[in-house]
Short mmCIF file of C-alpha atoms in Angstrom, two decimals:
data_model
loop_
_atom_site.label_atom_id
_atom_site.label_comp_id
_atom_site.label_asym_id
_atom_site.label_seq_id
_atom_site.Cartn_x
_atom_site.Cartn_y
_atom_site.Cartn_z
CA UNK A 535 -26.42 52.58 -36.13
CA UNK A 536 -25.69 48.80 -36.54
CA UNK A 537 -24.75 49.49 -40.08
CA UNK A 538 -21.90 52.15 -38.34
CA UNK A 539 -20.47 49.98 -35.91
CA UNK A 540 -20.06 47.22 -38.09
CA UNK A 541 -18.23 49.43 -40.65
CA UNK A 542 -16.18 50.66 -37.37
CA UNK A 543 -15.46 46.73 -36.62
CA UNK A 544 -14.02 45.83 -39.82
CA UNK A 545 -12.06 49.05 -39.98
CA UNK A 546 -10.47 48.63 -36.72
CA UNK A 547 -9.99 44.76 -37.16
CA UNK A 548 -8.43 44.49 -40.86
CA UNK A 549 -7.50 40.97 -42.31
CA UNK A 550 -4.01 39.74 -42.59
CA UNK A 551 -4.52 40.50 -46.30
CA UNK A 552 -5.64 44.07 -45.66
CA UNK A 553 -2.99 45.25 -43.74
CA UNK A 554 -2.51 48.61 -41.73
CA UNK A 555 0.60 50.13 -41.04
CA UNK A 556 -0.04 50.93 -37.68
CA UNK A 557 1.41 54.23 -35.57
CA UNK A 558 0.57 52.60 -32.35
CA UNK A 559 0.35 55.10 -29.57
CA UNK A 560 -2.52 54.49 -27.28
CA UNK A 561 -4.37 57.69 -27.93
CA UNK A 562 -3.44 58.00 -31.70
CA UNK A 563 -4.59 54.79 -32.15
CA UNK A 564 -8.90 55.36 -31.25
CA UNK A 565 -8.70 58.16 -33.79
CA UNK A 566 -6.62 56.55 -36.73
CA UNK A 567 -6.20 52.68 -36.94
CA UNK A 568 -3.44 52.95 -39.67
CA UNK A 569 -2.83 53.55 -42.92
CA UNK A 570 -3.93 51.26 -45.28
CA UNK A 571 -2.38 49.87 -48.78
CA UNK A 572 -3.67 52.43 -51.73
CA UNK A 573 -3.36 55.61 -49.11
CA UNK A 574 -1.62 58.64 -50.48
CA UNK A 575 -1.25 60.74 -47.08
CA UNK A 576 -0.12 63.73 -45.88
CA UNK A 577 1.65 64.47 -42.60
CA UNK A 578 1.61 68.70 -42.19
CA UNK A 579 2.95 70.84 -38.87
CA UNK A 580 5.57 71.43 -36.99
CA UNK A 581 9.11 69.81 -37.96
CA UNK A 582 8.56 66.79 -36.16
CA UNK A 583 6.65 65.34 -38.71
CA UNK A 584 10.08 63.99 -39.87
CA UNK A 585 10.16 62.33 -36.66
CA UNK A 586 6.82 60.35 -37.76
CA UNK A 587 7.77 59.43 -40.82
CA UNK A 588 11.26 57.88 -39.29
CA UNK A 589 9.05 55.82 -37.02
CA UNK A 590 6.77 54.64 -39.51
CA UNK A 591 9.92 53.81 -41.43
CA UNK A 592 10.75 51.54 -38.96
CA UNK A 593 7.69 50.15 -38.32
CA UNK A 594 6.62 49.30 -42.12
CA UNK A 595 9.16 46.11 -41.39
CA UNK A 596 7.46 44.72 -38.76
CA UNK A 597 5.67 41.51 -39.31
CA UNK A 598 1.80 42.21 -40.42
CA UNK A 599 0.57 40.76 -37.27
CA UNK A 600 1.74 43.53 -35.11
CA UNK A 601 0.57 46.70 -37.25
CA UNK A 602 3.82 46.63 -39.76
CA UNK A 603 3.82 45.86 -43.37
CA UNK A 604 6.84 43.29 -43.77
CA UNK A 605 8.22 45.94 -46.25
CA UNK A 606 11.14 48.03 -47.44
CA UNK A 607 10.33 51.10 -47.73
CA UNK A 608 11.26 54.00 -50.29
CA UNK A 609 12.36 57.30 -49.05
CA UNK A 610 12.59 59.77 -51.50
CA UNK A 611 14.47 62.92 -49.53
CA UNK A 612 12.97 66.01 -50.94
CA UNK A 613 14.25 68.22 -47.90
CA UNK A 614 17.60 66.62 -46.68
CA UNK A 615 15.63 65.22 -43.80
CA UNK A 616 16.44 62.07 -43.74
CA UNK A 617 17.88 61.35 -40.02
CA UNK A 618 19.73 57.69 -39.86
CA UNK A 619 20.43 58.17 -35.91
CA UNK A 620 16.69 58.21 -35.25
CA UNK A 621 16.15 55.24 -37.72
CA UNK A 622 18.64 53.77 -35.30
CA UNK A 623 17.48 54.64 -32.08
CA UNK A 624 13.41 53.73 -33.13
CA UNK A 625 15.00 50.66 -34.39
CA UNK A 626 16.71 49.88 -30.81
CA UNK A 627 13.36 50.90 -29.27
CA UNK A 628 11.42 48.36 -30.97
CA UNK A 629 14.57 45.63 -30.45
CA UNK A 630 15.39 45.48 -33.81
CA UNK A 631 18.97 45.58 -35.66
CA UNK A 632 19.59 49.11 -36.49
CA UNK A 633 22.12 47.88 -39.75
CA UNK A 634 19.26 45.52 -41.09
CA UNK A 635 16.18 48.02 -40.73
CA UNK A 636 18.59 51.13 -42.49
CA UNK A 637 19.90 48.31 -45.10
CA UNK A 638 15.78 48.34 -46.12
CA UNK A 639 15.34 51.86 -46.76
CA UNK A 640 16.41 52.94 -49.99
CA UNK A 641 17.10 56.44 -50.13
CA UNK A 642 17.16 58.30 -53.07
CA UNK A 643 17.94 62.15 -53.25
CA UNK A 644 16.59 65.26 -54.67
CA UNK A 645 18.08 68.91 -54.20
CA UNK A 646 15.97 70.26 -57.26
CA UNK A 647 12.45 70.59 -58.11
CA UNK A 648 13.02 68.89 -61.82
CA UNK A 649 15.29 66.26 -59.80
CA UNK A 650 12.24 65.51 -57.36
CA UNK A 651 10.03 65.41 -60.32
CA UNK A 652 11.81 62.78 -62.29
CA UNK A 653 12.73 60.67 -59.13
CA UNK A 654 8.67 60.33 -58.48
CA UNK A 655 7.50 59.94 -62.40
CA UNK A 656 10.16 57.86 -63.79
CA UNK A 657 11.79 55.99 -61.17
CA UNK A 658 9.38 55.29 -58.52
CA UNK A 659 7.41 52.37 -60.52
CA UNK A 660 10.71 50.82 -61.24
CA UNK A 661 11.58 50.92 -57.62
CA UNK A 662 9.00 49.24 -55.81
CA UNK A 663 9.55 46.33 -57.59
CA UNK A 664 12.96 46.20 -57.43
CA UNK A 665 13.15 46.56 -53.92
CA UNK A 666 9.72 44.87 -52.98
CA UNK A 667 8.39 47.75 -51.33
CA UNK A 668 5.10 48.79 -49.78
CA UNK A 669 5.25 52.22 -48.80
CA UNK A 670 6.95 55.38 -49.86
CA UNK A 671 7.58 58.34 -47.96
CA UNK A 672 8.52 61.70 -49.57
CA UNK A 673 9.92 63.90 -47.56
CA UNK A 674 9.17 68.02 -47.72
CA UNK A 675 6.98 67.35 -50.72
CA UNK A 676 6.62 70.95 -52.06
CA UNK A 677 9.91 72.57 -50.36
CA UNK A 678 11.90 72.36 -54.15
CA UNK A 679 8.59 74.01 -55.46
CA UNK A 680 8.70 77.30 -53.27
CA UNK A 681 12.22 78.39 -54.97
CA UNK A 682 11.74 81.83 -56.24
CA UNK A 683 13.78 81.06 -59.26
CA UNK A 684 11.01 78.58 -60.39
CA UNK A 685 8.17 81.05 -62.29
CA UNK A 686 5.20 80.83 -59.82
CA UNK A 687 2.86 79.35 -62.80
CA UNK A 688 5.86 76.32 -63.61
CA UNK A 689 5.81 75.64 -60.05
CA UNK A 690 2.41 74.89 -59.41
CA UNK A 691 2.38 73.11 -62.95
CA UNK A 692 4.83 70.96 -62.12
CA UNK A 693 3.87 70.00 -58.42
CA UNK A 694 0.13 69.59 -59.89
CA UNK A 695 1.51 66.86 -62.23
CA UNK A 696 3.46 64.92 -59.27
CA UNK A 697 0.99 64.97 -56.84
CA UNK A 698 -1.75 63.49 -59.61
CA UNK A 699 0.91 61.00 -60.32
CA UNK A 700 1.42 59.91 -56.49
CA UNK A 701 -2.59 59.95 -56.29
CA UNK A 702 -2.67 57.86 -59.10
CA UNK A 703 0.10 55.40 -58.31
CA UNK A 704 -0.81 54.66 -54.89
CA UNK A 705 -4.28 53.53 -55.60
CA UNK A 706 -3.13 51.38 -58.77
CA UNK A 707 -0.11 49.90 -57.54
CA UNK A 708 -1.59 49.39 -53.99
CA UNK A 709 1.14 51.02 -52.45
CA UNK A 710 0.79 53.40 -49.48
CA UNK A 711 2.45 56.96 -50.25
CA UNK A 712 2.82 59.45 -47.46
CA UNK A 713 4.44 62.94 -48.22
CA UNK A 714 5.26 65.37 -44.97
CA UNK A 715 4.87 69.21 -45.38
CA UNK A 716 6.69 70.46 -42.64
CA UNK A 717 6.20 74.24 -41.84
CA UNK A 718 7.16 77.09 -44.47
CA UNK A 719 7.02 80.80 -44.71
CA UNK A 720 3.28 81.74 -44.87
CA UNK A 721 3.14 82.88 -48.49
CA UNK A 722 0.55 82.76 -51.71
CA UNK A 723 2.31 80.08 -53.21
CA UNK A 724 2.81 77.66 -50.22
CA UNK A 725 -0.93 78.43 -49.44
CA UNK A 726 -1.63 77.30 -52.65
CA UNK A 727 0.80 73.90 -52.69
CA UNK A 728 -0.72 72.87 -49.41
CA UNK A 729 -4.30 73.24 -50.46
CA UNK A 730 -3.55 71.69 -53.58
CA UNK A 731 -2.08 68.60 -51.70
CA UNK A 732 -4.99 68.57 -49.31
CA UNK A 733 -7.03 68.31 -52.10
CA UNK A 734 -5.26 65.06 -53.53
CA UNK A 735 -4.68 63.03 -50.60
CA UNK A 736 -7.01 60.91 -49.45
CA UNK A 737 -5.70 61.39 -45.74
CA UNK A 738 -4.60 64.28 -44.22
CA UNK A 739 -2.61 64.47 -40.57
CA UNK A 740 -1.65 67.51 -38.91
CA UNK A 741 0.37 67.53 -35.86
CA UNK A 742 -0.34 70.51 -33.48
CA UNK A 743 0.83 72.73 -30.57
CA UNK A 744 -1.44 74.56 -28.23
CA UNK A 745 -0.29 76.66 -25.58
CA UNK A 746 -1.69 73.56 -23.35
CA UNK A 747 -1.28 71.06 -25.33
CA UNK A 748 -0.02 68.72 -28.56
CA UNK A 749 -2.68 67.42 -30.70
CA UNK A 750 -2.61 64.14 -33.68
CA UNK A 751 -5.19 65.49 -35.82
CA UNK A 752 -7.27 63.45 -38.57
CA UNK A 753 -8.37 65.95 -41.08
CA UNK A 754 -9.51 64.19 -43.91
CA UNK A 755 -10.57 59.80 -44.98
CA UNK A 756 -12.07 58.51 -46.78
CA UNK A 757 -14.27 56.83 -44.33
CA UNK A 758 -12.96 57.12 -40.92
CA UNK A 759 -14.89 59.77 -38.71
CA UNK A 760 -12.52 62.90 -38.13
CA UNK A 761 -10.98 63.68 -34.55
CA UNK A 762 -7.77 64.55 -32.58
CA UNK A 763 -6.02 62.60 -30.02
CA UNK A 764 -4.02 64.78 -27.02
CA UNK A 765 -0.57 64.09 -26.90
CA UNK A 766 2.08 64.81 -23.51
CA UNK A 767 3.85 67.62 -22.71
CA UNK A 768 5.16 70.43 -24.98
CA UNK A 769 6.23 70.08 -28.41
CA UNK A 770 6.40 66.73 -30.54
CA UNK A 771 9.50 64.96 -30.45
CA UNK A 772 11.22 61.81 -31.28
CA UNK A 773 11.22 60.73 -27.12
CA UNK A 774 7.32 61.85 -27.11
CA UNK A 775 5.85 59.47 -29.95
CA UNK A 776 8.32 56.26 -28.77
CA UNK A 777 7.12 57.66 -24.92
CA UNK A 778 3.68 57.22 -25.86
CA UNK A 779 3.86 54.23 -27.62
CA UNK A 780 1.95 50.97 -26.27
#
């Protein structure tokens, strides 16, 4: 038991040189600390996943010693869901200057599968340095990959290879990598791409809706213990996560 809550102490209290990129709503927070350089994560649920990657777009540039990682940030836009007047608004929220905190994200594009794929296994390396970046966020990972043109067996070929590539880069460039699956028609092959992310990741967070209630839930770490938080009110929205913030 000592053994635990030391482990618990260090997680919860990382060094300046280990930071965490920190969500930082008061209930999130005693289940999930952050995500940590080397993650390769995975937000899943309801749409408003995009809204928690915008936040934690905006908070990667906050200074270390307040839960950010003092860091551009990559956003590769696999679904078109990129949303610059909520990267505004967050940015307002947190009294930052909306212009300089968009002017660090550098967006780059996909509207194919084979675009998506290059962007991640070609460019990506080339980009962190460039723009001294600590995070990347890919948004809809596997939407491209659910086209019916693509053969079913090329698909999950192909989205095999980039997800073992974003595994693999995160942990050796010591970068944190976060991909959102946002909800899609319940079929064979989605089943399969989700479970075949799950598998990759090292963290997996799935927002949820209850009749009752809204849940943060941490599915899968490497060493954290699992658990949900409650969040307010019906659905999960921009207003909710900035609402609940500390």
């Amino acid at each position: 038991m000592e053994n635990y809550k030391l482990i618990q102490n260090q997680i919860v209290k990382p060094t300046i040189s280990q930071p965490f990129l920190t969500i930082n709503i008061r209930s999130v927070n005693k289940v999930f600390p952050g995500f940590a350089l080397g993650d390769f994560a995975v937000l899943q649920g309801p749409s408003s996943v995009s809204s928690l990657a915008s936040l934690l777009c905006v908070r990667a540039q906050l200074p270390i010693q307040i839960g950010g990682l003092q860091s551009n940030v990559i956003f590769v836009d696999g679904g078109n869901t990129f949303r610059l007047y909520q990267i505004a608004q967050l940015s307002r929220m947190h009294q930052l200057n909306p212009k300089q905190i968009l002017d660090n994200i550098y967006i780059s594009r996909a509207f194919t599968a084979y675009q998506e794929t290059q962007l991640i296994t070609h460019k990506l390396k080339e980009a962190i340095k460039k723009y001294n970046a600590k995070i990347v966020i890919v948004s809809d990972i596997a939407g491209f990959f659910l086209d019916k043109d693509i053969p079913e067996d090329e698909a999950q070929r192909i989205y095999n290879q980039i997800t073992t590539y974003l595994s693999n880069f995160a942990r050796e460039s010591q970068t944190i990598v976060i991909a959102t699956y946002p909800p899609h028609p319940n079929t064979a092959r989605n089943n399969y791409l989700q479970t075949s992310l799950c598998n990759r990741v090292n963290v997996v967070i799935s927002l949820r809706k209850t009749s009752c209630s809204r849940q943060f839930v941490l599915e899968k770490h490497p060493y954290l213990p699992l658990g949900c938080a409650e969040l307010l009110n019906e659905g999960v929205t921009l207003t909710d996560f900035v609402g609940a913030s500390a």
